[in-house]
């Protein structure tokens, strides 16, 4: 009898968590559908802000959300080593949360650890292929590594589901760098 109760509790908990994640995905899908169709920058910025709000909030664990906020503050204040420990801890707790990987990728970028950053961006994009922030960061790293064609591809991927994405404005500049490199 006791085993049956434990099983039911575990079942209810797993249904709750999967329901919360499913709800978050449905909201994101709706926002991305709107983002694809919007053609003015103010509306796009509002939708982008809503998407970032969802990405930055863990679907089932407020403590992880708080840790992400704390790690982000540490990163902004330049305490990179402590921020790295915080993001590592979050990733161990939930390796399926794309924003934890994205924040650590950003931190690695700031630390000029571009290979580590690109590895984390790959993780982000495996979890959330529409992560325009990760794609933009990937493009910036490729520019630093002078892999300009790869940078353009990253931005073009983001533009597929976010046509008014401001990073699209980088493409002419990258094309100029490619032309200069070939001279």
Short mmCIF file of N, CA and C in Angstrom, two decimals:
data_model
loop_
_atom_site.label_atom_id
_atom_site.label_comp_id
_atom_site.label_asym_id
_atom_site.label_seq_id
_atom_site.Cartn_x
_atom_site.Cartn_y
_atom_site.Cartn_z
N UNK A 1 0.82 -1.20 0.00
CA UNK A 1 0.00 0.00 0.00
C UNK A 1 0.87 1.26 0.00
N UNK A 2 1.90 1.26 0.83
CA UNK A 2 2.79 2.42 0.91
C UNK A 2 3.51 2.65 -0.42
N UNK A 3 3.93 1.59 -1.08
CA UNK A 3 4.59 1.67 -2.38
C UNK A 3 3.66 2.29 -3.43
N UNK A 4 2.39 1.92 -3.34
CA UNK A 4 1.40 2.47 -4.28
C UNK A 4 1.26 3.98 -4.09
N UNK A 5 1.25 4.46 -2.84
CA UNK A 5 1.14 5.89 -2.55
C UNK A 5 2.37 6.64 -3.09
N UNK A 6 3.53 6.06 -2.89
CA UNK A 6 4.76 6.69 -3.38
C UNK A 6 4.71 6.78 -4.90
N UNK A 7 4.28 5.71 -5.53
CA UNK A 7 4.16 5.70 -6.99
C UNK A 7 3.20 6.79 -7.46
N UNK A 8 2.04 6.93 -6.80
CA UNK A 8 1.05 7.95 -7.18
C UNK A 8 1.61 9.36 -6.99
N UNK A 9 2.33 9.57 -5.91
CA UNK A 9 2.94 10.89 -5.66
C UNK A 9 3.93 11.22 -6.78
N UNK A 10 4.77 10.26 -7.12
CA UNK A 10 5.75 10.48 -8.19
C UNK A 10 5.03 10.74 -9.52
N UNK A 11 3.97 10.01 -9.77
CA UNK A 11 3.20 10.20 -11.00
C UNK A 11 2.61 11.60 -11.05
N UNK A 12 2.00 12.06 -9.96
CA UNK A 12 1.41 13.40 -9.92
C UNK A 12 2.47 14.49 -10.12
N UNK A 13 3.61 14.32 -9.48
CA UNK A 13 4.70 15.30 -9.61
C UNK A 13 5.18 15.35 -11.06
N UNK A 14 5.37 14.21 -11.68
CA UNK A 14 5.85 14.20 -13.07
C UNK A 14 4.82 14.80 -14.02
N UNK A 15 3.53 14.56 -13.75
CA UNK A 15 2.48 15.17 -14.58
C UNK A 15 2.50 16.68 -14.42
N UNK A 16 2.66 17.16 -13.19
CA UNK A 16 2.71 18.59 -12.94
C UNK A 16 3.87 19.24 -13.69
N UNK A 17 5.08 18.66 -13.57
CA UNK A 17 6.25 19.23 -14.22
C UNK A 17 6.11 19.19 -15.73
N UNK A 18 5.61 18.10 -16.27
CA UNK A 18 5.49 18.02 -17.72
C UNK A 18 4.41 18.98 -18.21
N UNK A 19 3.38 19.19 -17.40
CA UNK A 19 2.33 20.14 -17.76
C UNK A 19 2.87 21.57 -17.77
N UNK A 20 3.70 21.92 -16.78
CA UNK A 20 4.28 23.27 -16.72
C UNK A 20 5.20 23.51 -17.91
N UNK A 21 6.02 22.52 -18.25
CA UNK A 21 6.93 22.66 -19.39
C UNK A 21 6.15 22.73 -20.69
N UNK A 22 5.09 21.94 -20.80
CA UNK A 22 4.27 21.94 -22.00
C UNK A 22 3.58 23.29 -22.17
N UNK A 23 3.09 23.84 -21.07
CA UNK A 23 2.44 25.15 -21.12
C UNK A 23 3.43 26.23 -21.57
N UNK A 24 4.64 26.18 -21.05
CA UNK A 24 5.67 27.15 -21.42
C UNK A 24 5.98 27.03 -22.91
N UNK A 25 6.09 25.80 -23.42
CA UNK A 25 6.37 25.59 -24.85
C UNK A 25 5.24 26.11 -25.71
N UNK A 26 4.00 25.92 -25.27
CA UNK A 26 2.86 26.43 -26.04
C UNK A 26 2.87 27.95 -26.12
N UNK A 27 3.18 28.58 -25.01
CA UNK A 27 3.26 30.05 -24.99
C UNK A 27 4.38 30.52 -25.92
N UNK A 28 5.55 29.86 -25.83
CA UNK A 28 6.67 30.23 -26.71
C UNK A 28 6.30 30.04 -28.18
N UNK A 29 5.66 28.92 -28.50
CA UNK A 29 5.25 28.68 -29.89
C UNK A 29 4.34 29.79 -30.39
N UNK A 30 3.40 30.20 -29.56
CA UNK A 30 2.49 31.29 -29.92
C UNK A 30 3.25 32.59 -30.15
N UNK A 31 4.16 32.91 -29.24
CA UNK A 31 4.95 34.15 -29.38
C UNK A 31 5.82 34.12 -30.63
N UNK A 32 6.43 32.97 -30.92
CA UNK A 32 7.26 32.88 -32.12
C UNK A 32 6.42 32.96 -33.39
N UNK A 33 5.21 32.41 -33.35
CA UNK A 33 4.31 32.55 -34.51
C UNK A 33 4.00 34.02 -34.77
N UNK A 34 3.76 34.76 -33.70
CA UNK A 34 3.51 36.20 -33.84
C UNK A 34 4.76 36.93 -34.33
N UNK A 35 5.91 36.54 -33.79
CA UNK A 35 7.17 37.21 -34.12
C UNK A 35 7.49 37.06 -35.62
N UNK A 36 7.16 35.91 -36.18
CA UNK A 36 7.40 35.69 -37.61
C UNK A 36 6.59 36.63 -38.48
N UNK A 37 5.42 37.03 -38.00
CA UNK A 37 4.48 37.81 -38.81
C UNK A 37 4.59 39.32 -38.59
N UNK A 38 5.16 39.71 -37.47
CA UNK A 38 5.18 41.14 -37.13
C UNK A 38 6.17 41.88 -38.03
N UNK A 39 5.81 43.10 -38.41
CA UNK A 39 6.69 43.84 -39.31
C UNK A 39 7.04 45.24 -38.80
N UNK A 40 6.81 45.47 -37.51
CA UNK A 40 7.28 46.74 -36.96
C UNK A 40 8.12 46.48 -35.71
N UNK A 41 9.10 47.32 -35.53
CA UNK A 41 10.11 47.07 -34.50
C UNK A 41 9.56 47.14 -33.08
N UNK A 42 8.56 48.00 -32.83
CA UNK A 42 8.00 48.09 -31.48
C UNK A 42 7.30 46.80 -31.08
N UNK A 43 6.48 46.27 -31.96
CA UNK A 43 5.78 45.01 -31.67
C UNK A 43 6.78 43.87 -31.52
N UNK A 44 7.79 43.86 -32.39
CA UNK A 44 8.82 42.81 -32.31
C UNK A 44 9.56 42.88 -30.98
N UNK A 45 9.88 44.09 -30.55
CA UNK A 45 10.59 44.26 -29.28
C UNK A 45 9.74 43.78 -28.10
N UNK A 46 8.44 44.04 -28.14
CA UNK A 46 7.56 43.56 -27.08
C UNK A 46 7.51 42.03 -27.04
N UNK A 47 7.38 41.42 -28.22
CA UNK A 47 7.37 39.96 -28.29
C UNK A 47 8.71 39.39 -27.83
N UNK A 48 9.80 40.01 -28.26
CA UNK A 48 11.12 39.56 -27.84
C UNK A 48 11.25 39.59 -26.32
N UNK A 49 10.78 40.66 -25.72
CA UNK A 49 10.83 40.78 -24.26
C UNK A 49 10.04 39.69 -23.56
N UNK A 50 8.88 39.35 -24.10
CA UNK A 50 8.08 38.27 -23.52
C UNK A 50 8.79 36.93 -23.65
N UNK A 51 9.42 36.72 -24.79
CA UNK A 51 10.17 35.46 -24.99
C UNK A 51 11.32 35.37 -24.00
N UNK A 52 12.07 36.47 -23.86
CA UNK A 52 13.18 36.45 -22.90
C UNK A 52 12.67 36.19 -21.48
N UNK A 53 11.51 36.76 -21.13
CA UNK A 53 10.95 36.53 -19.79
C UNK A 53 10.69 35.05 -19.55
N UNK A 54 10.17 34.38 -20.56
CA UNK A 54 9.91 32.95 -20.43
C UNK A 54 11.21 32.18 -20.35
N UNK A 55 12.14 32.50 -21.23
CA UNK A 55 13.43 31.79 -21.21
C UNK A 55 14.13 31.94 -19.87
N UNK A 56 14.04 33.11 -19.26
CA UNK A 56 14.74 33.38 -18.01
C UNK A 56 14.05 32.82 -16.77
N UNK A 57 12.87 32.25 -16.95
CA UNK A 57 12.14 31.69 -15.82
C UNK A 57 12.08 30.17 -15.96
N UNK A 58 12.63 29.48 -14.99
CA UNK A 58 12.57 28.02 -15.02
C UNK A 58 11.10 27.59 -14.92
N UNK A 59 10.69 26.62 -15.73
CA UNK A 59 9.27 26.26 -15.76
C UNK A 59 8.74 25.63 -14.47
N UNK A 60 9.61 25.05 -13.65
CA UNK A 60 9.11 24.34 -12.48
C UNK A 60 9.86 24.63 -11.19
N UNK A 61 10.96 25.37 -11.25
CA UNK A 61 11.80 25.50 -10.06
C UNK A 61 12.22 26.97 -9.88
N UNK A 62 11.54 27.65 -8.97
CA UNK A 62 11.84 29.07 -8.72
C UNK A 62 13.25 29.27 -8.19
N UNK A 63 13.78 28.29 -7.45
CA UNK A 63 15.14 28.40 -6.92
C UNK A 63 16.15 28.50 -8.07
N UNK A 64 15.93 27.72 -9.13
CA UNK A 64 16.84 27.79 -10.28
C UNK A 64 16.72 29.14 -10.99
N UNK A 65 15.50 29.68 -11.04
CA UNK A 65 15.32 31.02 -11.61
C UNK A 65 16.11 32.04 -10.79
N UNK A 66 16.01 31.95 -9.48
CA UNK A 66 16.75 32.87 -8.60
C UNK A 66 18.25 32.71 -8.78
N UNK A 67 18.72 31.47 -8.90
CA UNK A 67 20.15 31.24 -9.11
C UNK A 67 20.60 31.84 -10.45
N UNK A 68 19.77 31.70 -11.48
CA UNK A 68 20.12 32.26 -12.79
C UNK A 68 20.24 33.79 -12.69
N UNK A 69 19.31 34.41 -11.99
CA UNK A 69 19.35 35.86 -11.79
C UNK A 69 20.62 36.26 -11.03
N UNK A 70 20.94 35.50 -10.00
CA UNK A 70 22.14 35.77 -9.20
C UNK A 70 23.40 35.62 -10.05
N UNK A 71 23.50 34.53 -10.80
CA UNK A 71 24.65 34.32 -11.68
C UNK A 71 24.78 35.42 -12.72
N UNK A 72 23.64 35.89 -13.22
CA UNK A 72 23.64 36.97 -14.21
C UNK A 72 24.16 38.26 -13.59
N UNK A 73 23.73 38.54 -12.36
CA UNK A 73 24.24 39.73 -11.65
C UNK A 73 25.74 39.63 -11.44
N UNK A 74 26.19 38.47 -11.00
CA UNK A 74 27.63 38.28 -10.80
C UNK A 74 28.39 38.52 -12.10
N UNK A 75 27.85 38.02 -13.19
CA UNK A 75 28.49 38.20 -14.50
C UNK A 75 28.54 39.68 -14.86
N UNK A 76 27.43 40.38 -14.63
CA UNK A 76 27.38 41.81 -14.96
C UNK A 76 28.36 42.63 -14.13
N UNK A 77 28.63 42.18 -12.91
CA UNK A 77 29.57 42.90 -12.05
C UNK A 77 31.01 42.41 -12.20
N UNK A 78 31.22 41.47 -13.14
CA UNK A 78 32.58 41.04 -13.45
C UNK A 78 33.12 39.93 -12.59
N UNK A 79 32.30 39.33 -11.74
CA UNK A 79 32.76 38.21 -10.91
C UNK A 79 32.55 36.91 -11.69
N UNK A 80 33.37 36.73 -12.73
CA UNK A 80 33.18 35.65 -13.68
C UNK A 80 33.36 34.26 -13.08
N UNK A 81 34.34 34.10 -12.18
CA UNK A 81 34.58 32.78 -11.61
C UNK A 81 33.42 32.31 -10.74
N UNK A 82 32.87 33.22 -9.96
CA UNK A 82 31.74 32.86 -9.11
C UNK A 82 30.50 32.61 -9.99
N UNK A 83 30.30 33.45 -10.98
CA UNK A 83 29.17 33.27 -11.90
C UNK A 83 29.26 31.91 -12.60
N UNK A 84 30.47 31.53 -12.99
CA UNK A 84 30.66 30.23 -13.65
C UNK A 84 30.24 29.08 -12.73
N UNK A 85 30.58 29.18 -11.45
CA UNK A 85 30.18 28.14 -10.50
C UNK A 85 28.66 28.08 -10.37
N UNK A 86 28.03 29.24 -10.35
CA UNK A 86 26.57 29.28 -10.24
C UNK A 86 25.92 28.65 -11.47
N UNK A 87 26.38 29.04 -12.67
CA UNK A 87 25.80 28.48 -13.89
C UNK A 87 26.08 26.98 -14.01
N UNK A 88 27.29 26.55 -13.63
CA UNK A 88 27.60 25.12 -13.63
C UNK A 88 26.62 24.36 -12.74
N UNK A 89 26.36 24.91 -11.57
CA UNK A 89 25.44 24.29 -10.60
C UNK A 89 24.03 24.18 -11.18
N UNK A 90 23.58 25.21 -11.86
CA UNK A 90 22.23 25.19 -12.46
C UNK A 90 22.16 24.12 -13.54
N UNK A 91 23.20 24.04 -14.36
CA UNK A 91 23.22 23.07 -15.46
C UNK A 91 23.21 21.64 -14.92
N UNK A 92 23.91 21.40 -13.83
CA UNK A 92 23.88 20.08 -13.21
C UNK A 92 22.46 19.78 -12.70
N UNK A 93 21.81 20.77 -12.11
CA UNK A 93 20.46 20.58 -11.58
C UNK A 93 19.44 20.35 -12.68
N UNK A 94 19.58 21.07 -13.81
CA UNK A 94 18.65 20.88 -14.93
C UNK A 94 19.37 21.12 -16.25
N UNK A 95 19.96 20.07 -16.82
CA UNK A 95 20.69 20.22 -18.08
C UNK A 95 19.79 20.46 -19.29
N UNK A 96 18.48 20.46 -19.09
CA UNK A 96 17.55 20.70 -20.21
C UNK A 96 17.03 22.13 -20.25
N UNK A 97 17.54 22.98 -19.37
CA UNK A 97 17.10 24.38 -19.36
C UNK A 97 18.03 25.18 -20.25
N UNK A 98 17.53 25.57 -21.40
CA UNK A 98 18.38 26.23 -22.41
C UNK A 98 19.01 27.52 -21.90
N UNK A 99 18.29 28.26 -21.09
CA UNK A 99 18.82 29.56 -20.67
C UNK A 99 20.02 29.44 -19.75
N UNK A 100 20.10 28.37 -18.99
CA UNK A 100 21.29 28.16 -18.16
C UNK A 100 22.52 27.99 -19.04
N UNK A 101 22.38 27.19 -20.11
CA UNK A 101 23.48 27.02 -21.06
C UNK A 101 23.79 28.35 -21.75
N UNK A 102 22.76 29.12 -22.09
CA UNK A 102 22.97 30.38 -22.79
C UNK A 102 23.71 31.39 -21.92
N UNK A 103 23.34 31.45 -20.66
CA UNK A 103 24.03 32.39 -19.76
C UNK A 103 25.50 31.98 -19.61
N UNK A 104 25.74 30.68 -19.48
CA UNK A 104 27.14 30.25 -19.35
C UNK A 104 27.89 30.53 -20.66
N UNK A 105 27.23 30.34 -21.80
CA UNK A 105 27.87 30.66 -23.09
C UNK A 105 28.24 32.14 -23.14
N UNK A 106 27.35 32.99 -22.65
CA UNK A 106 27.63 34.43 -22.61
C UNK A 106 28.83 34.71 -21.72
N UNK A 107 28.85 34.06 -20.57
CA UNK A 107 29.97 34.23 -19.64
C UNK A 107 31.28 33.79 -20.29
N UNK A 108 31.28 32.63 -20.94
CA UNK A 108 32.49 32.18 -21.63
C UNK A 108 32.92 33.18 -22.70
N UNK A 109 31.96 33.77 -23.40
CA UNK A 109 32.29 34.79 -24.39
C UNK A 109 33.01 35.96 -23.72
N UNK A 110 32.47 36.43 -22.61
CA UNK A 110 33.08 37.55 -21.89
C UNK A 110 34.48 37.20 -21.38
N UNK A 111 34.71 35.91 -21.13
CA UNK A 111 36.01 35.43 -20.65
C UNK A 111 36.94 35.11 -21.82
N UNK A 112 36.47 35.36 -23.04
CA UNK A 112 37.22 35.06 -24.28
C UNK A 112 37.52 33.57 -24.43
N UNK A 113 36.65 32.73 -23.88
CA UNK A 113 36.75 31.28 -24.05
C UNK A 113 35.74 30.89 -25.14
N UNK A 114 36.12 31.19 -26.37
CA UNK A 114 35.17 31.09 -27.48
C UNK A 114 34.77 29.66 -27.80
N UNK A 115 35.69 28.72 -27.69
CA UNK A 115 35.35 27.31 -27.96
C UNK A 115 34.33 26.82 -26.95
N UNK A 116 34.54 27.14 -25.68
CA UNK A 116 33.58 26.75 -24.63
C UNK A 116 32.22 27.39 -24.90
N UNK A 117 32.25 28.65 -25.28
CA UNK A 117 31.00 29.36 -25.56
C UNK A 117 30.26 28.71 -26.72
N UNK A 118 30.98 28.39 -27.80
CA UNK A 118 30.33 27.74 -28.95
C UNK A 118 29.76 26.38 -28.57
N UNK A 119 30.47 25.64 -27.72
CA UNK A 119 29.95 24.35 -27.26
C UNK A 119 28.64 24.52 -26.50
N UNK A 120 28.59 25.52 -25.62
CA UNK A 120 27.36 25.76 -24.87
C UNK A 120 26.24 26.27 -25.78
N UNK A 121 26.58 27.07 -26.77
CA UNK A 121 25.57 27.54 -27.72
C UNK A 121 24.97 26.35 -28.48
N UNK A 122 25.79 25.39 -28.82
CA UNK A 122 25.26 24.17 -29.46
C UNK A 122 24.24 23.49 -28.56
N UNK A 123 24.51 23.45 -27.26
CA UNK A 123 23.56 22.84 -26.31
C UNK A 123 22.26 23.64 -26.29
N UNK A 124 22.39 24.97 -26.26
CA UNK A 124 21.20 25.83 -26.26
C UNK A 124 20.34 25.52 -27.48
N UNK A 125 20.99 25.49 -28.65
CA UNK A 125 20.26 25.32 -29.90
C UNK A 125 19.69 23.91 -30.05
N UNK A 126 20.29 22.93 -29.40
CA UNK A 126 19.70 21.59 -29.39
C UNK A 126 18.41 21.57 -28.58
N UNK A 127 18.36 22.38 -27.53
CA UNK A 127 17.17 22.44 -26.68
C UNK A 127 16.14 23.40 -27.27
N UNK A 128 16.59 24.57 -27.72
CA UNK A 128 15.71 25.61 -28.25
C UNK A 128 16.32 26.17 -29.53
N UNK A 129 16.01 25.55 -30.68
CA UNK A 129 16.62 25.96 -31.96
C UNK A 129 16.30 27.39 -32.38
N UNK A 130 15.26 27.98 -31.78
CA UNK A 130 14.86 29.35 -32.13
C UNK A 130 15.53 30.39 -31.24
N UNK A 131 16.51 30.01 -30.47
CA UNK A 131 17.11 30.94 -29.51
C UNK A 131 17.95 31.98 -30.25
N UNK A 132 17.29 33.08 -30.60
CA UNK A 132 17.95 34.13 -31.37
C UNK A 132 19.10 34.78 -30.61
N UNK A 133 19.04 34.79 -29.30
CA UNK A 133 20.15 35.32 -28.50
C UNK A 133 21.39 34.47 -28.66
N UNK A 134 21.21 33.16 -28.61
CA UNK A 134 22.35 32.24 -28.79
C UNK A 134 22.89 32.35 -30.21
N UNK A 135 22.01 32.45 -31.19
CA UNK A 135 22.45 32.57 -32.58
C UNK A 135 23.21 33.87 -32.81
N UNK A 136 22.76 34.93 -32.18
CA UNK A 136 23.46 36.21 -32.28
C UNK A 136 24.83 36.13 -31.62
N UNK A 137 24.89 35.50 -30.45
CA UNK A 137 26.18 35.30 -29.77
C UNK A 137 27.12 34.44 -30.61
N UNK A 138 26.57 33.41 -31.23
CA UNK A 138 27.35 32.54 -32.10
C UNK A 138 27.94 33.35 -33.26
N UNK A 139 27.13 34.22 -33.84
CA UNK A 139 27.61 35.07 -34.93
C UNK A 139 28.75 35.98 -34.46
N UNK A 140 28.61 36.54 -33.29
CA UNK A 140 29.65 37.43 -32.75
C UNK A 140 30.97 36.68 -32.54
N UNK A 141 30.87 35.45 -32.07
CA UNK A 141 32.08 34.65 -31.89
C UNK A 141 32.71 34.35 -33.24
N UNK A 142 31.89 33.96 -34.21
CA UNK A 142 32.42 33.67 -35.54
C UNK A 142 33.10 34.90 -36.14
N UNK A 143 32.56 36.08 -35.88
CA UNK A 143 33.21 37.30 -36.36
C UNK A 143 34.58 37.45 -35.70
N UNK A 144 34.65 37.25 -34.39
CA UNK A 144 35.94 37.36 -33.69
C UNK A 144 36.95 36.35 -34.23
N UNK A 145 36.44 35.16 -34.61
CA UNK A 145 37.32 34.11 -35.15
C UNK A 145 37.54 34.26 -36.65
N UNK A 146 36.99 35.32 -37.21
CA UNK A 146 37.08 35.63 -38.64
C UNK A 146 36.49 34.51 -39.51
N UNK A 147 35.44 33.90 -39.01
CA UNK A 147 34.67 32.91 -39.78
C UNK A 147 33.37 33.60 -40.21
N UNK A 148 33.53 34.53 -41.14
CA UNK A 148 32.46 35.43 -41.49
C UNK A 148 31.25 34.75 -42.13
N UNK A 149 31.49 33.76 -42.98
CA UNK A 149 30.37 33.05 -43.61
C UNK A 149 29.52 32.34 -42.56
N UNK A 150 30.19 31.75 -41.56
CA UNK A 150 29.46 31.10 -40.47
C UNK A 150 28.63 32.11 -39.68
N UNK A 151 29.19 33.30 -39.50
CA UNK A 151 28.47 34.35 -38.78
C UNK A 151 27.19 34.71 -39.52
N UNK A 152 27.29 34.87 -40.83
CA UNK A 152 26.11 35.20 -41.63
C UNK A 152 25.06 34.09 -41.53
N UNK A 153 25.51 32.84 -41.58
CA UNK A 153 24.57 31.70 -41.47
C UNK A 153 23.83 31.72 -40.13
N UNK A 154 24.53 32.05 -39.06
CA UNK A 154 23.89 32.11 -37.74
C UNK A 154 22.81 33.18 -37.72
N UNK A 155 23.12 34.33 -38.27
CA UNK A 155 22.14 35.42 -38.29
C UNK A 155 20.96 35.05 -39.19
N UNK A 156 21.25 34.45 -40.33
CA UNK A 156 20.17 34.05 -41.24
C UNK A 156 19.23 33.03 -40.60
N UNK A 157 19.77 32.15 -39.77
CA UNK A 157 18.92 31.19 -39.05
C UNK A 157 17.95 31.94 -38.14
N UNK A 158 18.48 32.92 -37.43
CA UNK A 158 17.63 33.70 -36.52
C UNK A 158 16.56 34.47 -37.30
N UNK A 159 16.93 34.98 -38.45
CA UNK A 159 15.98 35.76 -39.26
C UNK A 159 14.84 34.91 -39.80
N UNK A 160 15.03 33.59 -39.87
CA UNK A 160 13.95 32.70 -40.35
C UNK A 160 12.73 32.77 -39.45
N UNK A 161 12.93 32.90 -38.16
CA UNK A 161 11.78 32.95 -37.24
C UNK A 161 11.66 34.29 -36.54
N UNK A 162 12.60 35.18 -36.81
CA UNK A 162 12.55 36.54 -36.25
C UNK A 162 13.01 37.50 -37.34
N UNK A 163 12.15 37.72 -38.34
CA UNK A 163 12.54 38.51 -39.52
C UNK A 163 13.01 39.94 -39.22
N UNK A 164 12.53 40.54 -38.15
CA UNK A 164 12.94 41.92 -37.85
C UNK A 164 14.04 41.97 -36.79
N UNK A 165 14.75 40.88 -36.61
CA UNK A 165 15.83 40.80 -35.61
C UNK A 165 16.92 41.81 -35.94
N UNK A 166 17.28 42.63 -34.96
CA UNK A 166 18.26 43.69 -35.19
C UNK A 166 19.63 43.18 -35.62
N UNK A 167 19.98 41.96 -35.22
CA UNK A 167 21.27 41.41 -35.62
C UNK A 167 21.37 41.25 -37.13
N UNK A 168 20.25 41.24 -37.82
CA UNK A 168 20.25 41.18 -39.28
C UNK A 168 20.99 42.36 -39.88
N UNK A 169 21.03 43.46 -39.14
CA UNK A 169 21.73 44.66 -39.61
C UNK A 169 23.24 44.44 -39.68
N UNK A 170 23.73 43.38 -39.05
CA UNK A 170 25.17 43.08 -39.06
C UNK A 170 25.63 42.48 -40.39
N UNK A 171 24.71 41.91 -41.15
CA UNK A 171 25.09 41.18 -42.36
C UNK A 171 25.86 42.05 -43.36
N UNK A 172 25.40 43.26 -43.68
CA UNK A 172 26.19 44.08 -44.62
C UNK A 172 27.61 44.36 -44.13
N UNK A 173 27.75 44.56 -42.83
CA UNK A 173 29.09 44.81 -42.26
C UNK A 173 29.96 43.56 -42.38
N UNK A 174 29.37 42.39 -42.14
CA UNK A 174 30.13 41.14 -42.26
C UNK A 174 30.52 40.92 -43.72
N UNK A 175 29.61 41.21 -44.63
CA UNK A 175 29.92 41.07 -46.06
C UNK A 175 31.06 42.00 -46.47
N UNK A 176 31.11 43.19 -45.86
CA UNK A 176 32.20 44.12 -46.12
C UNK A 176 33.52 43.52 -45.63
N UNK A 177 33.49 42.88 -44.47
CA UNK A 177 34.71 42.24 -43.95
C UNK A 177 35.17 41.11 -44.87
N UNK A 178 34.23 40.38 -45.42
CA UNK A 178 34.58 39.30 -46.35
C UNK A 178 35.26 39.88 -47.60
N UNK A 179 34.69 40.97 -48.11
CA UNK A 179 35.28 41.62 -49.30
C UNK A 179 36.68 42.13 -49.00
N UNK A 180 36.86 42.75 -47.84
CA UNK A 180 38.18 43.26 -47.47
C UNK A 180 39.20 42.14 -47.32
N UNK A 181 38.74 41.01 -46.78
CA UNK A 181 39.62 39.88 -46.57
C UNK A 181 40.10 39.29 -47.91
N UNK A 182 39.26 39.38 -48.92
CA UNK A 182 39.61 38.78 -50.21
C UNK A 182 40.49 39.69 -51.07
N UNK A 183 40.72 40.92 -50.60
CA UNK A 183 41.57 41.85 -51.37
C UNK A 183 43.03 41.55 -51.14
#
